[in-house]
């Protein structure tokens, strides 16, 4: 690991990820569940200056690392609310399928009329089982082995894939951590074994995940809370790097938002990278395959809607692992600390709420018309193309410092100037051509198109599978506002020039 001499230099290098310089986040990550809390808690510090250049004090620039030094009453209330309600929200969406055919309104109506009570609903739900505990222990242990003990070789024969040992972004303390990027390899090995078992070995049923779904929910909650609590205690007793810790003085906020920046065990086991990518995202496609297998078992066929959900979400997952090295430069890794919202969120929120479409289709098989299926497929593929192409244009522009071709032309941009906390003058370029000339966050628009495609594949019988698009819309609209607040503070009048040149955020002509 390297270390800079001056923390202020590190801050400026890191904050280059602003707007189309740095929309390099993978939308949909579980961290956004509480990012509004972090943003609100930093506003008091952000009011100290409308532009970084307005202050030459040695105080840390506002809104820099996503974790506040001070916590106001609103942030504390939001933290406690999420800690108390998020696990029950996940349980609700899974339970309504198990007991009410995925009807969101029916249990509420029965509770209101007195036909059901919270206790009766709870008692009907499958409880923790040692079988599920064994399954989940084997699963997590297997992913740890793949992560720690099987160095990546796929980058040696897959052109364009960046695997193996890679450098992360600089931390607030000036460190550069090294990571073993082998997520794609782990995904391939895991799914090859899954296929071999289903076709030849028959060690377990392909429906094993669905058959133990709610008991597995309790197991993932246990791991999520154990990991979060361990990281919390570790930050106080034996942090990986004390200089990268942040303490607010509020135990609830510290627990949820995290204290350590990059908690590690040994040289290579990085909590952020492992829990962000494995075991949740590797499991995503296996969960969908288990749903498809259950549909085949129950009805004797797999619907075209289930196939669409499996294919479209597999594209998203493979994109994540193909670009895992790029993920090291995203907010999850280079901005957020590791706390409950990452530890619990990636263990529970992601695998259970991002797979609601497949779960819904097990209980409500939907065979789409050819036109409907084609429209869903087209929407999903176009959304992915926009999402990936927009990010590619930005990455190309940054790598070449604007000396490239975008849509057959030399890209246009706005030259921006800003001052760092030590008074140094710096310059950046904000691209105004290609997809970035259409809207300031068109990659998010593409991601929303894909999210809508997943939901639309389920037809229009229930609102249950549409939770995902509602959640993603709130998530990404908030992210737009949050990112642009930071950029406005950083660039001042130059940011105004940029928004005049590219006036829309997500939807050209609308928003």
PDB file of N, CA and C in Angstrom, residues 36-102:
ATOM      1  N   UNK A  36     -29.128   8.718   1.830  1.00  0.00           N
ATOM      2  CA  UNK A  36     -29.760   9.990   2.158  1.00  0.00           C
ATOM      3  C   UNK A  36     -29.451  10.403   3.582  1.00  0.00           C
ATOM      4  N   UNK A  37     -29.323   9.419   4.462  1.00  0.00           N
ATOM      5  CA  UNK A  37     -28.989   9.711   5.853  1.00  0.00           C
ATOM      6  C   UNK A  37     -27.619  10.361   5.935  1.00  0.00           C
ATOM      7  N   UNK A  38     -26.649   9.795   5.213  1.00  0.00           N
ATOM      8  CA  UNK A  38     -25.304  10.348   5.244  1.00  0.00           C
ATOM      9  C   UNK A  38     -25.270  11.745   4.654  1.00  0.00           C
ATOM     10  N   UNK A  39     -26.026  11.951   3.565  1.00  0.00           N
ATOM     11  CA  UNK A  39     -26.034  13.257   2.927  1.00  0.00           C
ATOM     12  C   UNK A  39     -26.614  14.321   3.850  1.00  0.00           C
ATOM     13  N   UNK A  40     -27.737  13.995   4.489  1.00  0.00           N
ATOM     14  CA  UNK A  40     -28.375  14.955   5.379  1.00  0.00           C
ATOM     15  C   UNK A  40     -27.464  15.325   6.537  1.00  0.00           C
ATOM     16  N   UNK A  41     -26.741  14.337   7.045  1.00  0.00           N
ATOM     17  CA  UNK A  41     -25.900  14.578   8.211  1.00  0.00           C
ATOM     18  C   UNK A  41     -24.694  15.442   7.893  1.00  0.00           C
ATOM     19  N   UNK A  42     -24.325  15.573   6.611  1.00  0.00           N
ATOM     20  CA  UNK A  42     -23.180  16.398   6.260  1.00  0.00           C
ATOM     21  C   UNK A  42     -23.558  17.811   5.860  1.00  0.00           C
ATOM     22  N   UNK A  43     -24.856  18.103   5.761  1.00  0.00           N
ATOM     23  CA  UNK A  43     -25.246  19.409   5.248  1.00  0.00           C
ATOM     24  C   UNK A  43     -24.791  20.560   6.141  1.00  0.00           C
ATOM     25  N   UNK A  44     -24.734  20.333   7.439  1.00  0.00           N
ATOM     26  CA  UNK A  44     -24.304  21.397   8.326  1.00  0.00           C
ATOM     27  C   UNK A  44     -22.889  21.824   7.976  1.00  0.00           C
ATOM     28  N   UNK A  45     -22.044  20.833   7.641  1.00  0.00           N
ATOM     29  CA  UNK A  45     -20.678  21.167   7.259  1.00  0.00           C
ATOM     30  C   UNK A  45     -20.626  21.759   5.863  1.00  0.00           C
ATOM     31  N   UNK A  46     -21.540  21.341   4.987  1.00  0.00           N
ATOM     32  CA  UNK A  46     -21.520  21.854   3.622  1.00  0.00           C
ATOM     33  C   UNK A  46     -21.907  23.320   3.566  1.00  0.00           C
ATOM     34  N   UNK A  47     -22.706  23.772   4.548  1.00  0.00           N
ATOM     35  CA  UNK A  47     -23.125  25.165   4.530  1.00  0.00           C
ATOM     36  C   UNK A  47     -21.981  26.129   4.837  1.00  0.00           C
ATOM     37  N   UNK A  48     -20.847  25.598   5.258  1.00  0.00           N
ATOM     38  CA  UNK A  48     -19.720  26.462   5.557  1.00  0.00           C
ATOM     39  C   UNK A  48     -19.226  27.183   4.308  1.00  0.00           C
ATOM     40  N   UNK A  49     -19.501  26.580   3.152  1.00  0.00           N
ATOM     41  CA  UNK A  49     -19.011  27.198   1.923  1.00  0.00           C
ATOM     42  C   UNK A  49     -19.863  26.747   0.758  1.00  0.00           C
ATOM     43  N   UNK A  50     -20.130  27.619  -0.170  1.00  0.00           N
ATOM     44  CA  UNK A  50     -20.869  27.247  -1.379  1.00  0.00           C
ATOM     45  C   UNK A  50     -19.938  26.701  -2.433  1.00  0.00           C
ATOM     46  N   UNK A  51     -18.639  26.857  -2.237  1.00  0.00           N
ATOM     47  CA  UNK A  51     -17.642  26.361  -3.178  1.00  0.00           C
ATOM     48  C   UNK A  51     -16.384  26.043  -2.407  1.00  0.00           C
ATOM     49  N   UNK A  52     -15.690  25.017  -2.774  1.00  0.00           N
ATOM     50  CA  UNK A  52     -14.472  24.659  -2.068  1.00  0.00           C
ATOM     51  C   UNK A  52     -13.474  25.811  -2.056  1.00  0.00           C
ATOM     52  N   UNK A  53     -13.470  26.560  -3.137  1.00  0.00           N
ATOM     53  CA  UNK A  53     -12.520  27.650  -3.241  1.00  0.00           C
ATOM     54  C   UNK A  53     -12.806  28.782  -2.284  1.00  0.00           C
ATOM     55  N   UNK A  54     -13.947  28.752  -1.611  1.00  0.00           N
ATOM     56  CA  UNK A  54     -14.295  29.836  -0.712  1.00  0.00           C
ATOM     57  C   UNK A  54     -13.630  29.697   0.639  1.00  0.00           C
ATOM     58  N   UNK A  55     -12.942  28.614   0.879  1.00  0.00           N
ATOM     59  CA  UNK A  55     -12.309  28.412   2.173  1.00  0.00           C
ATOM     60  C   UNK A  55     -10.921  27.838   1.981  1.00  0.00           C
ATOM     61  N   UNK A  56      -9.986  28.345   2.731  1.00  0.00           N
ATOM     62  CA  UNK A  56      -8.638  27.811   2.667  1.00  0.00           C
ATOM     63  C   UNK A  56      -8.224  27.256   4.018  1.00  0.00           C
ATOM     64  N   UNK A  57      -9.214  26.879   4.822  1.00  0.00           N
ATOM     65  CA  UNK A  57      -8.915  26.276   6.108  1.00  0.00           C
ATOM     66  C   UNK A  57      -8.466  24.848   5.899  1.00  0.00           C
ATOM     67  N   UNK A  58      -7.958  24.254   6.948  1.00  0.00           N
ATOM     68  CA  UNK A  58      -7.506  22.859   6.854  1.00  0.00           C
ATOM     69  C   UNK A  58      -8.620  21.882   7.169  1.00  0.00           C
ATOM     70  N   UNK A  59      -9.843  22.377   7.340  1.00  0.00           N
ATOM     71  CA  UNK A  59     -10.973  21.493   7.623  1.00  0.00           C
ATOM     72  C   UNK A  59     -11.272  20.654   6.393  1.00  0.00           C
ATOM     73  N   UNK A  60     -11.708  19.427   6.619  1.00  0.00           N
ATOM     74  CA  UNK A  60     -12.021  18.513   5.513  1.00  0.00           C
ATOM     75  C   UNK A  60     -13.126  19.102   4.656  1.00  0.00           C
ATOM     76  N   UNK A  61     -12.998  19.080   3.309  1.00  0.00           N
ATOM     77  CA  UNK A  61     -14.033  19.594   2.439  1.00  0.00           C
ATOM     78  C   UNK A  61     -15.351  18.879   2.685  1.00  0.00           C
ATOM     79  N   UNK A  62     -16.453  19.605   2.444  1.00  0.00           N
ATOM     80  CA  UNK A  62     -17.782  19.082   2.754  1.00  0.00           C
ATOM     81  C   UNK A  62     -18.155  17.922   1.849  1.00  0.00           C
ATOM     82  N   UNK A  63     -18.932  17.005   2.404  1.00  0.00           N
ATOM     83  CA  UNK A  63     -19.518  15.922   1.623  1.00  0.00           C
ATOM     84  C   UNK A  63     -18.523  15.014   0.974  1.00  0.00           C
ATOM     85  N   UNK A  64     -17.351  14.808   1.606  1.00  0.00           N
ATOM     86  CA  UNK A  64     -16.270  14.170   0.888  1.00  0.00           C
ATOM     87  C   UNK A  64     -16.341  12.655   0.843  1.00  0.00           C
ATOM     88  N   UNK A  65     -16.572  12.011   1.967  1.00  0.00           N
ATOM     89  CA  UNK A  65     -16.457  10.558   1.995  1.00  0.00           C
ATOM     90  C   UNK A  65     -17.757   9.841   2.328  1.00  0.00           C
ATOM     91  N   UNK A  66     -18.875  10.552   2.406  1.00  0.00           N
ATOM     92  CA  UNK A  66     -20.152   9.892   2.601  1.00  0.00           C
ATOM     93  C   UNK A  66     -20.486   9.573   4.042  1.00  0.00           C
ATOM     94  N   UNK A  67     -19.574   9.829   4.964  1.00  0.00           N
ATOM     95  CA  UNK A  67     -19.818   9.574   6.376  1.00  0.00           C
ATOM     96  C   UNK A  67     -19.652  10.875   7.124  1.00  0.00           C
ATOM     97  N   UNK A  68     -20.664  11.288   7.839  1.00  0.00           N
ATOM     98  CA  UNK A  68     -20.639  12.576   8.521  1.00  0.00           C
ATOM     99  C   UNK A  68     -19.830  12.495   9.805  1.00  0.00           C
ATOM    100  N   UNK A  69     -19.264  13.645  10.173  1.00  0.00           N
ATOM    101  CA  UNK A  69     -18.617  13.768  11.478  1.00  0.00           C
ATOM    102  C   UNK A  69     -19.657  14.102  12.544  1.00  0.00           C
ATOM    103  N   UNK A  70     -20.697  14.810  12.156  1.00  0.00           N
ATOM    104  CA  UNK A  70     -21.729  15.218  13.091  1.00  0.00           C
ATOM    105  C   UNK A  70     -23.062  14.601  12.667  1.00  0.00           C
ATOM    106  N   UNK A  71     -23.923  14.317  13.628  1.00  0.00           N
ATOM    107  CA  UNK A  71     -25.205  13.678  13.343  1.00  0.00           C
ATOM    108  C   UNK A  71     -26.318  14.525  13.934  1.00  0.00           C
ATOM    109  N   UNK A  72     -27.235  14.992  13.080  1.00  0.00           N
ATOM    110  CA  UNK A  72     -28.364  15.775  13.595  1.00  0.00           C
ATOM    111  C   UNK A  72     -29.528  14.845  13.919  1.00  0.00           C
ATOM    112  N   UNK A  73     -30.595  15.433  14.440  1.00  0.00           N
ATOM    113  CA  UNK A  73     -31.728  14.628  14.905  1.00  0.00           C
ATOM    114  C   UNK A  73     -32.415  13.901  13.765  1.00  0.00           C
ATOM    115  N   UNK A  74     -32.483  14.538  12.586  1.00  0.00           N
ATOM    116  CA  UNK A  74     -33.136  13.900  11.442  1.00  0.00           C
ATOM    117  C   UNK A  74     -32.386  12.635  11.038  1.00  0.00           C
ATOM    118  N   UNK A  75     -31.060  12.730  10.934  1.00  0.00           N
ATOM    119  CA  UNK A  75     -30.254  11.581  10.530  1.00  0.00           C
ATOM    120  C   UNK A  75     -30.352  10.461  11.553  1.00  0.00           C
ATOM    121  N   UNK A  76     -30.297  10.821  12.834  1.00  0.00           N
ATOM    122  CA  UNK A  76     -30.391   9.813  13.873  1.00  0.00           C
ATOM    123  C   UNK A  76     -31.749   9.119  13.832  1.00  0.00           C
ATOM    124  N   UNK A  77     -32.828   9.886  13.618  1.00  0.00           N
ATOM    125  CA  UNK A  77     -34.164   9.296  13.533  1.00  0.00           C
ATOM    126  C   UNK A  77     -34.267   8.344  12.351  1.00  0.00           C
ATOM    127  N   UNK A  78     -33.709   8.755  11.209  1.00  0.00           N
ATOM    128  CA  UNK A  78     -33.748   7.904  10.019  1.00  0.00           C
ATOM    129  C   UNK A  78     -32.958   6.622  10.230  1.00  0.00           C
ATOM    130  N   UNK A  79     -31.809   6.735  10.886  1.00  0.00           N
ATOM    131  CA  UNK A  79     -30.987   5.558  11.166  1.00  0.00           C
ATOM    132  C   UNK A  79     -31.749   4.560  12.031  1.00  0.00           C
ATOM    133  N   UNK A  80     -32.321   5.034  13.110  1.00  0.00           N
ATOM    134  CA  UNK A  80     -33.058   4.150  14.021  1.00  0.00           C
ATOM    135  C   UNK A  80     -34.267   3.540  13.320  1.00  0.00           C
ATOM    136  N   UNK A  81     -34.953   4.342  12.484  1.00  0.00           N
ATOM    137  CA  UNK A  81     -36.103   3.836  11.746  1.00  0.00           C
ATOM    138  C   UNK A  81     -35.709   2.703  10.807  1.00  0.00           C
ATOM    139  N   UNK A  82     -34.623   2.883  10.073  1.00  0.00           N
ATOM    140  CA  UNK A  82     -34.170   1.842   9.155  1.00  0.00           C
ATOM    141  C   UNK A  82     -33.725   0.585   9.899  1.00  0.00           C
ATOM    142  N   UNK A  83     -32.997   0.766  10.975  1.00  0.00           N
ATOM    143  CA  UNK A  83     -32.546  -0.379  11.752  1.00  0.00           C
ATOM    144  C   UNK A  83     -33.722  -1.205  12.276  1.00  0.00           C
ATOM    145  N   UNK A  84     -34.804  -0.520  12.612  1.00  0.00           N
ATOM    146  CA  UNK A  84     -35.964  -1.195  13.202  1.00  0.00           C
ATOM    147  C   UNK A  84     -36.929  -1.770  12.172  1.00  0.00           C
ATOM    148  N   UNK A  85     -36.998  -1.180  10.992  1.00  0.00           N
ATOM    149  CA  UNK A  85     -38.039  -1.564  10.032  1.00  0.00           C
ATOM    150  C   UNK A  85     -37.544  -2.336   8.816  1.00  0.00           C
ATOM    151  N   UNK A  86     -36.308  -2.119   8.381  1.00  0.00           N
ATOM    152  CA  UNK A  86     -35.843  -2.750   7.140  1.00  0.00           C
ATOM    153  C   UNK A  86     -35.945  -4.272   7.168  1.00  0.00           C
ATOM    154  N   UNK A  87     -35.530  -4.957   8.235  1.00  0.00           N
ATOM    155  CA  UNK A  87     -35.674  -6.428   8.239  1.00  0.00           C
ATOM    156  C   UNK A  87     -37.131  -6.881   8.097  1.00  0.00           C
ATOM    157  N   UNK A  88     -38.062  -6.134   8.687  1.00  0.00           N
ATOM    158  CA  UNK A  88     -39.478  -6.517   8.607  1.00  0.00           C
ATOM    159  C   UNK A  88     -40.055  -6.221   7.219  1.00  0.00           C
ATOM    160  N   UNK A  89     -39.516  -5.197   6.552  1.00  0.00           N
ATOM    161  CA  UNK A  89     -39.954  -4.916   5.184  1.00  0.00           C
ATOM    162  C   UNK A  89     -39.573  -6.068   4.262  1.00  0.00           C
ATOM    163  N   UNK A  90     -38.357  -6.565   4.409  1.00  0.00           N
ATOM    164  CA  UNK A  90     -37.923  -7.711   3.605  1.00  0.00           C
ATOM    165  C   UNK A  90     -38.798  -8.927   3.908  1.00  0.00           C
ATOM    166  N   UNK A  91     -39.035  -9.182   5.191  1.00  0.00           N
ATOM    167  CA  UNK A  91     -39.891 -10.308   5.580  1.00  0.00           C
ATOM    168  C   UNK A  91     -41.282 -10.172   4.974  1.00  0.00           C
ATOM    169  N   UNK A  92     -41.833  -8.959   4.967  1.00  0.00           N
ATOM    170  CA  UNK A  92     -43.188  -8.749   4.444  1.00  0.00           C
ATOM    171  C   UNK A  92     -43.276  -9.160   2.978  1.00  0.00           C
ATOM    172  N   UNK A  93     -42.329  -8.723   2.157  1.00  0.00           N
ATOM    173  CA  UNK A  93     -42.414  -9.007   0.725  1.00  0.00           C
ATOM    174  C   UNK A  93     -42.208 -10.487   0.414  1.00  0.00           C
ATOM    175  N   UNK A  94     -41.461 -11.177   1.247  1.00  0.00           N
ATOM    176  CA  UNK A  94     -41.297 -12.611   1.053  1.00  0.00           C
ATOM    177  C   UNK A  94     -42.507 -13.366   1.607  1.00  0.00           C
ATOM    178  N   UNK A  95     -42.998 -12.923   2.765  1.00  0.00           N
ATOM    179  CA  UNK A  95     -44.127 -13.587   3.428  1.00  0.00           C
ATOM    180  C   UNK A  95     -45.405 -13.524   2.601  1.00  0.00           C
ATOM    181  N   UNK A  96     -45.666 -12.397   1.939  1.00  0.00           N
ATOM    182  CA  UNK A  96     -46.928 -12.282   1.204  1.00  0.00           C
ATOM    183  C   UNK A  96     -46.998 -13.277   0.059  1.00  0.00           C
ATOM    184  N   UNK A  97     -45.849 -13.663  -0.485  1.00  0.00           N
ATOM    185  CA  UNK A  97     -45.875 -14.709  -1.507  1.00  0.00           C
ATOM    186  C   UNK A  97     -46.153 -16.065  -0.879  1.00  0.00           C
ATOM    187  N   UNK A  98     -45.543 -16.329   0.253  1.00  0.00           N
ATOM    188  CA  UNK A  98     -45.708 -17.625   0.916  1.00  0.00           C
ATOM    189  C   UNK A  98     -47.134 -17.834   1.416  1.00  0.00           C
ATOM    190  N   UNK A  99     -47.781 -16.753   1.874  1.00  0.00           N
ATOM    191  CA  UNK A  99     -49.099 -16.897   2.501  1.00  0.00           C
ATOM    192  C   UNK A  99     -50.244 -16.287   1.696  1.00  0.00           C
ATOM    193  N   UNK A 100     -49.983 -15.353   0.789  1.00  0.00           N
ATOM    194  CA  UNK A 100     -51.063 -14.622   0.116  1.00  0.00           C
ATOM    195  C   UNK A 100     -50.879 -14.539  -1.405  1.00  0.00           C
ATOM    196  N   UNK A 101     -50.162 -15.481  -1.987  1.00  0.00           N
ATOM    197  CA  UNK A 101     -49.971 -15.500  -3.439  1.00  0.00           C
ATOM    198  C   UNK A 101     -49.399 -14.187  -3.959  1.00  0.00           C
ATOM    199  N   UNK A 102     -48.584 -13.553  -3.156  1.00  0.00           N
ATOM    200  CA  UNK A 102     -47.895 -12.306  -3.496  1.00  0.00           C
ATOM    201  C   UNK A 102     -48.807 -11.084  -3.512  1.00  0.00           C
TER     202      UNK A 102
END
